[in-house]
Coordinates of C-alpha atoms in Angstrom, one line a residue:
X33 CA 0.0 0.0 0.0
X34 CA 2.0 3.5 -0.9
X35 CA 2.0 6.0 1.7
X36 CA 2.6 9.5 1.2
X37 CA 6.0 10.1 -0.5
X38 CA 4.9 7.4 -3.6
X39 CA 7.3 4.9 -2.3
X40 CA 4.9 1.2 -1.4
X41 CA 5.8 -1.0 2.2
X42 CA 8.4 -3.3 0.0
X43 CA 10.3 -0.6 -1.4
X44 CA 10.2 0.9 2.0
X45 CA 11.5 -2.7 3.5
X46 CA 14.7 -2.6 1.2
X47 CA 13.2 -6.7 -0.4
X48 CA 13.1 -7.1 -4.2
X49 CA 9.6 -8.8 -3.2
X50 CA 7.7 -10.6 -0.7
X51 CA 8.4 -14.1 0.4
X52 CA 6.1 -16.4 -0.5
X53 CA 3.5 -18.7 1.9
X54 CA 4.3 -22.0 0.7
X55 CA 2.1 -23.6 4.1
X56 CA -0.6 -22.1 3.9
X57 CA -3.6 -25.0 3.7
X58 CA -0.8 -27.4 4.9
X59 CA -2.3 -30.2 6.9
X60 CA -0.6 -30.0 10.7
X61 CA 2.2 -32.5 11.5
X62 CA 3.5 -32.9 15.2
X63 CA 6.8 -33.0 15.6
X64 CA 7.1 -36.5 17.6
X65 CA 5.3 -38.1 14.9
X66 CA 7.5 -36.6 11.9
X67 CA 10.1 -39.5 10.9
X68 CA 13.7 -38.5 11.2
X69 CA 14.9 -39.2 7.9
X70 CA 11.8 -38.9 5.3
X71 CA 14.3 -39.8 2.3
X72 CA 15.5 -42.8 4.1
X73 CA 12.1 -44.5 4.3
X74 CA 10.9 -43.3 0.5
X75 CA 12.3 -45.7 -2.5
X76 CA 14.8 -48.1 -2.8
X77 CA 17.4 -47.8 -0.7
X78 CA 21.5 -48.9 -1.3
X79 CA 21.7 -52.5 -1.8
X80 CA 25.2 -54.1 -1.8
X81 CA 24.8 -57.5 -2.3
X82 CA 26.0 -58.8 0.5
X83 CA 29.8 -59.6 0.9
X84 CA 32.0 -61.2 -1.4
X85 CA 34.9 -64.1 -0.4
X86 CA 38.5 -64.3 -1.7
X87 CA 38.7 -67.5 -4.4
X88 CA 39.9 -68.4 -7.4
X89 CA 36.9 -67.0 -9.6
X90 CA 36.6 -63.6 -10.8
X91 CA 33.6 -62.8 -8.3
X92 CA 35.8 -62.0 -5.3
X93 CA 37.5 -59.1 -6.8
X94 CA 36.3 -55.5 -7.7
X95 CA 37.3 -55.8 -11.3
X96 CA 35.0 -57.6 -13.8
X97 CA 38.2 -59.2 -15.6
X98 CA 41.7 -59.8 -14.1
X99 CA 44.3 -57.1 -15.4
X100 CA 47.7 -57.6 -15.7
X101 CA 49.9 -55.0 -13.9
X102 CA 52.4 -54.9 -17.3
X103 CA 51.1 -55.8 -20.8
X104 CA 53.2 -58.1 -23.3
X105 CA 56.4 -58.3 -20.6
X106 CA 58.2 -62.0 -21.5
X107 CA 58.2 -65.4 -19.3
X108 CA 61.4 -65.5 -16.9
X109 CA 62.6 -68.9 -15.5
X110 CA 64.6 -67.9 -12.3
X111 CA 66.3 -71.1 -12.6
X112 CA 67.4 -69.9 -15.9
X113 CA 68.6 -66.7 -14.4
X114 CA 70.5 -68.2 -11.2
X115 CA 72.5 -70.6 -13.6
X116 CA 73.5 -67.5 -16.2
X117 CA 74.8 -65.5 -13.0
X118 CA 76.8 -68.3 -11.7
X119 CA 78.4 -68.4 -15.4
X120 CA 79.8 -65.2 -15.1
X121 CA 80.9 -65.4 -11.8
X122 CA 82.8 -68.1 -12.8
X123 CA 84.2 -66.7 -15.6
X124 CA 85.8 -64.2 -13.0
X125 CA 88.0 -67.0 -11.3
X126 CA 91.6 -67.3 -12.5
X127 CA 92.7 -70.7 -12.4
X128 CA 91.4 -73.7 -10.0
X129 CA 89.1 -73.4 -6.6
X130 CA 91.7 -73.9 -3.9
X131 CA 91.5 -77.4 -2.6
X132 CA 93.7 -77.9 0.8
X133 CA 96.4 -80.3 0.7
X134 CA 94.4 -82.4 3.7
X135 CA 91.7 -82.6 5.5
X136 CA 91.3 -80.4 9.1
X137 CA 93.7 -81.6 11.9
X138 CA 92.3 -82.0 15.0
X139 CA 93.9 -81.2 18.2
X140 CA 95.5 -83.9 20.8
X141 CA 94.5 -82.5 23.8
X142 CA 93.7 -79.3 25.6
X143 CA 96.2 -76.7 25.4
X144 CA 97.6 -78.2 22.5
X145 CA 98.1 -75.7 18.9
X146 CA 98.2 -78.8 16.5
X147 CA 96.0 -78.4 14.0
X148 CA 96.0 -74.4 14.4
X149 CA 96.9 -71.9 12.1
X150 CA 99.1 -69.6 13.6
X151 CA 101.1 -71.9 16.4
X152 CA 101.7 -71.4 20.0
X153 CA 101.4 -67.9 21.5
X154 CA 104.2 -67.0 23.2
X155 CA 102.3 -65.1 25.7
X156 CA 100.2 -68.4 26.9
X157 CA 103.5 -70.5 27.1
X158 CA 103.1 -72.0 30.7
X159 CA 107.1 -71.7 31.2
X160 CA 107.9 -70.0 34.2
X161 CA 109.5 -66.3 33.7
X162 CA 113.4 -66.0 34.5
X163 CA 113.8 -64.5 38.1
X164 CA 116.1 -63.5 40.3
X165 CA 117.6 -65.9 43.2
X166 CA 115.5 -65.3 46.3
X167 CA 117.9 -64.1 49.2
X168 CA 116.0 -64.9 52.5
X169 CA 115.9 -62.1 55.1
X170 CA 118.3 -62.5 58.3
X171 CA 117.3 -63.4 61.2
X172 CA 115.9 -61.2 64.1
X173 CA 118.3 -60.4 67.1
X174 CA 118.1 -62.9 70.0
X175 CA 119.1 -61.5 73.4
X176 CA 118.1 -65.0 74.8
X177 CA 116.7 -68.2 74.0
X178 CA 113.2 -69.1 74.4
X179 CA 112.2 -70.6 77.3
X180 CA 110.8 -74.3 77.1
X181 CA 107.4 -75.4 78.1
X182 CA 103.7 -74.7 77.7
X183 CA 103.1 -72.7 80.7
X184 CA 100.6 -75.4 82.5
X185 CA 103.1 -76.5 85.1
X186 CA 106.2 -74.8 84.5
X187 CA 108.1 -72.4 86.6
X188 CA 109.8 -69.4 85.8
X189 CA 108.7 -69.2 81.9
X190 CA 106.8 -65.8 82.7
X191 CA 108.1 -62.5 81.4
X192 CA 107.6 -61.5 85.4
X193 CA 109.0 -63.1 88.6
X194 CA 107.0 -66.3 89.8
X195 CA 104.6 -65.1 92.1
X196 CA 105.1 -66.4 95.8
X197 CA 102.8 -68.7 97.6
X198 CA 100.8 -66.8 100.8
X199 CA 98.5 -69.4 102.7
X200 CA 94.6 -68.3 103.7
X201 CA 93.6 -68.7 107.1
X202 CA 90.3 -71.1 106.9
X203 CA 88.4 -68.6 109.3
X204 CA 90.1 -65.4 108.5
X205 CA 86.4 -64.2 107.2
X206 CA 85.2 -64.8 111.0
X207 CA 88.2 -63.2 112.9
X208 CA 87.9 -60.5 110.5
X209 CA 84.2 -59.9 111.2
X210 CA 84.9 -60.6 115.2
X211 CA 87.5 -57.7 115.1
X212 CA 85.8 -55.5 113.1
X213 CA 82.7 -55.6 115.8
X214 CA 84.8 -55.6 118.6
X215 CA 86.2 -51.8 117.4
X216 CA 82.8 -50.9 116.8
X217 CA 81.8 -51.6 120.5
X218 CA 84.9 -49.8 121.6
X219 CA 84.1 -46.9 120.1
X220 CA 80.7 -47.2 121.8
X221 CA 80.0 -44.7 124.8
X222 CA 77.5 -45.9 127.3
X223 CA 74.0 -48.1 126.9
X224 CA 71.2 -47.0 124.5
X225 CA 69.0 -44.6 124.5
X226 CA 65.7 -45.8 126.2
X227 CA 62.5 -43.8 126.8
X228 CA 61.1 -44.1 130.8
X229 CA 58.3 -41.4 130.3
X230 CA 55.4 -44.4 129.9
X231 CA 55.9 -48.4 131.1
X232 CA 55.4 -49.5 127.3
X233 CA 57.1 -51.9 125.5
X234 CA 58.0 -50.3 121.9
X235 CA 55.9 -53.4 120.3
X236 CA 52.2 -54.3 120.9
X237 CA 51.4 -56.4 123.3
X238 CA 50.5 -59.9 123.1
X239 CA 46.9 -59.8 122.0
X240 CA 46.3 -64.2 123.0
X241 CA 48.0 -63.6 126.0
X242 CA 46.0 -64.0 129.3
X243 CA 46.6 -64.6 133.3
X244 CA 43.4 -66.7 133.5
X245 CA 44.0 -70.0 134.1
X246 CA 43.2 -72.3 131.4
X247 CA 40.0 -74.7 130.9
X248 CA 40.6 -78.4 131.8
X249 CA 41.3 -80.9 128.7
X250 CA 38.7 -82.3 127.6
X251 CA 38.2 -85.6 126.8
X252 CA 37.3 -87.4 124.2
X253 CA 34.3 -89.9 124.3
X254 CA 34.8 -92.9 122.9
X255 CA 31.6 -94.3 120.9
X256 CA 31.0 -97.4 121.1
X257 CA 30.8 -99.7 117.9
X258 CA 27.6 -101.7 117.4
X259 CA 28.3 -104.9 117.0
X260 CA 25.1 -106.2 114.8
X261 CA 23.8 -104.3 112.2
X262 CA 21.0 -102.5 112.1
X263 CA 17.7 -103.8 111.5
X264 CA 14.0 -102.0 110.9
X265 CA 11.4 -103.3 113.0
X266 CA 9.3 -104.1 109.6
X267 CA 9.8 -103.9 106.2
X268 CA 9.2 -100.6 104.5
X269 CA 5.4 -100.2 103.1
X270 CA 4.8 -100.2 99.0
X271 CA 2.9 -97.2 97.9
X272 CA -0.5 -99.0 96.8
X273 CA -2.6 -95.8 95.9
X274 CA -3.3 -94.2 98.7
X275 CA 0.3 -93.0 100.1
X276 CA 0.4 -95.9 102.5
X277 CA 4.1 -95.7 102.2
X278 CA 5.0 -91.9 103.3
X279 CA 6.5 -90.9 106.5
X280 CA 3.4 -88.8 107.2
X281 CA -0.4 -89.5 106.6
X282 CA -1.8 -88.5 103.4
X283 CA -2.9 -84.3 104.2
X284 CA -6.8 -84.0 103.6
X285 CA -8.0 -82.1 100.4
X286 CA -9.2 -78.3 100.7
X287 CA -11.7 -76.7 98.0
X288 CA -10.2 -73.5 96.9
X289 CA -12.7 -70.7 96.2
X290 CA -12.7 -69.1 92.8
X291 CA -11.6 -65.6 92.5
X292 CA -10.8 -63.5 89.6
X293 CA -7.3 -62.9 87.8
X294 CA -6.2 -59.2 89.7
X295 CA -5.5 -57.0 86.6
X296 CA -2.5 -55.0 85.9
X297 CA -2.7 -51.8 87.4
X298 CA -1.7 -48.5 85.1
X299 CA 1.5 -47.2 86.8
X300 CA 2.3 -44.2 86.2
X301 CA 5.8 -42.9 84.3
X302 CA 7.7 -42.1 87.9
X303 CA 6.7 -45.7 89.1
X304 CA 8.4 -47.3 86.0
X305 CA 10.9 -49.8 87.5
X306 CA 14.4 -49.3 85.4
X307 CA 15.4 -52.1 83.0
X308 CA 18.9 -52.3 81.7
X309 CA 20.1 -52.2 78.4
X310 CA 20.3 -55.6 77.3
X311 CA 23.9 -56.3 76.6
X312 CA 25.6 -55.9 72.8
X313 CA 24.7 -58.1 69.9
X314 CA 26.6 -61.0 68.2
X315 CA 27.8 -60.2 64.9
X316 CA 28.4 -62.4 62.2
X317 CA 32.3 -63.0 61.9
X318 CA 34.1 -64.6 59.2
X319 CA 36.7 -67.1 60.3
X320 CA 40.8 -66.2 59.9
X321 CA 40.9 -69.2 57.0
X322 CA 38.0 -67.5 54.9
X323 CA 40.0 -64.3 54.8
X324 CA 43.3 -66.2 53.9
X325 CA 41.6 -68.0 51.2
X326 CA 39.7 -64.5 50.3
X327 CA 43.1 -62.7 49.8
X328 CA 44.7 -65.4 48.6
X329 CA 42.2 -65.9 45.5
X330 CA 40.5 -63.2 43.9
X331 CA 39.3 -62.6 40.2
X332 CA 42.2 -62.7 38.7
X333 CA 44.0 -65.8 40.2
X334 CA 41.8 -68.3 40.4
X335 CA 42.4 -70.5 37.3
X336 CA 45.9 -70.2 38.3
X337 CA 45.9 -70.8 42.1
X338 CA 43.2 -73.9 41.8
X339 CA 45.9 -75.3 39.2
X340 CA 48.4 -74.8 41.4
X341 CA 46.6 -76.3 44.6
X342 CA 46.3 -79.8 42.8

């Protein structure tokens, strides 16, 4: 529509013209019901064939025919070759192949260079190396000569003087000990100390100890030892059903009069009586072999360890 200024709404815009509406009468599709791929279920699709196997027939390759990686090249026998080199690398030999005179010589024992090339090396020869002549060292100075003996039992082979023989009292630890006390009560100066302020001894007295005179010994009674054994008056009575054989008469019955069950009487939550905590609960506990065998084999062992075991 042009406004004023003669210019319409597209030319206004800046569009060479206006877009067309290609939906409009287009039946509504929801998204969740719209395929994925419309072209991918419209038509025939790729068909391969299915795979192909490596043989001798022409099917199991790309090509339709075999090609041939050179065209018109010539047949080569590579026996034919081998013997034409060996012709000229004979041709290249001036007289004879060298033939030894005799066959390999073998050696006659260990260490020995018969049969080797270049000989004995001088440098492995086993003969001792010229020396001089070995002059012994003199002997050290002797002032004196050594005395004989092993030293169990002999005199005077010490580098000190013998010691000399003292003899030991038998009781020289008593007249020491005598002596020794004796100073000590020498030394002494008057009787000891004793407190007379109270007539106690320094220890407790005798708590058993008493001035009363004692109870005469009494005597022992002798029983006297029955000579017969003894015997009841009458045999003992057989319970026949009507306790005939108890010690005392059968008691007489008593009718009990019925009365009611008391009922439990609501206490109140101060007259609660306390009950402990019971104690704590047993838990289940796996034995010390189960664990050994546990750690022992695992996921990744076990084929090997139960090979092992047998």
């Amino acid at each position: 529509m042009p406004i004023e200024g003669g210019k319409t709404d597209m030319e206004r815009i800046g569009l060479f013209s206006e877009m067309e509406y290609i939906t409009v009468g287009d039946k509504y599709v929801s998204p969740f019901n719209r395929p994925f791929n419309e072209a991918a279920s419209k038509n025939r699709q790729i068909l391969p064939g299915g795979t192909k196997e490596m043989s001798n027939l022409q099917a199991g390759y790309f090509d339709p025919q075999f090609a041939r990686i050179f065209e018109g090249e010539g047949y080569v026998n590579l026996n034919q070759v081998r013997r034409r080199h060996m012709m000229e690398e004979a041709k290249k030999n001036l007289a004879k192949a060298f033939i030894p005179s005799s066959g390999d010589k073998k050696p006659c024992g260990l260490g020995s260079y018969y049969g080797t090339i270049g000989g004995p090396v001088p440098s492995f020869s086993a003969q001792a190396k010229p020396r001089e002549q070995y002059m012994p060292p003199g002997k050290n100075l002797y002032t004196n000569p050594g005395k004989k003996g092993t030293g169990y039992g002999y005199a005077n082979i010490t580098i000190g003087k013998q010691f000399s023989h003292s003899s030991d009292l038998y009781d020289a630890a008593r007249q020491n000990f005598k002596k020794e006390n004796e100073e000590h009560h020498r030394l002494l100066k008057g009787a000891p100390f004793k407190l007379n302020l109270y007539p106690r001894d320094y220890f407790d007295t005798n708590p058993y100890f008493t001035e009363k005179p004692l109870p005469p010994i009494k005597k022992e009674e002798k029983k006297e030892s029955l000579l017969s054994p003894f015997k009841p008056s009458s045999p003992g009575k057989k319970p026949g059903g009507m306790k005939a054989g108890t010690f005392e008469p059968y008691p007489s019955h008593s009718t009990d009069l019925y009365m009611l069950k008391p009922g439990k009487e609501v206490s109140k939550k101060d007259d609660k009586v306390f009950h402990p905590p019971s104690g704590p609960k047993s838990r289940p506990i796996e034995s010390i072999m189960s664990m050994n065998v546990k750690r022992a084999l695992n996921m990744k062992n076990y084929k090997t360890a139960s090979l092992q075991s047998y």
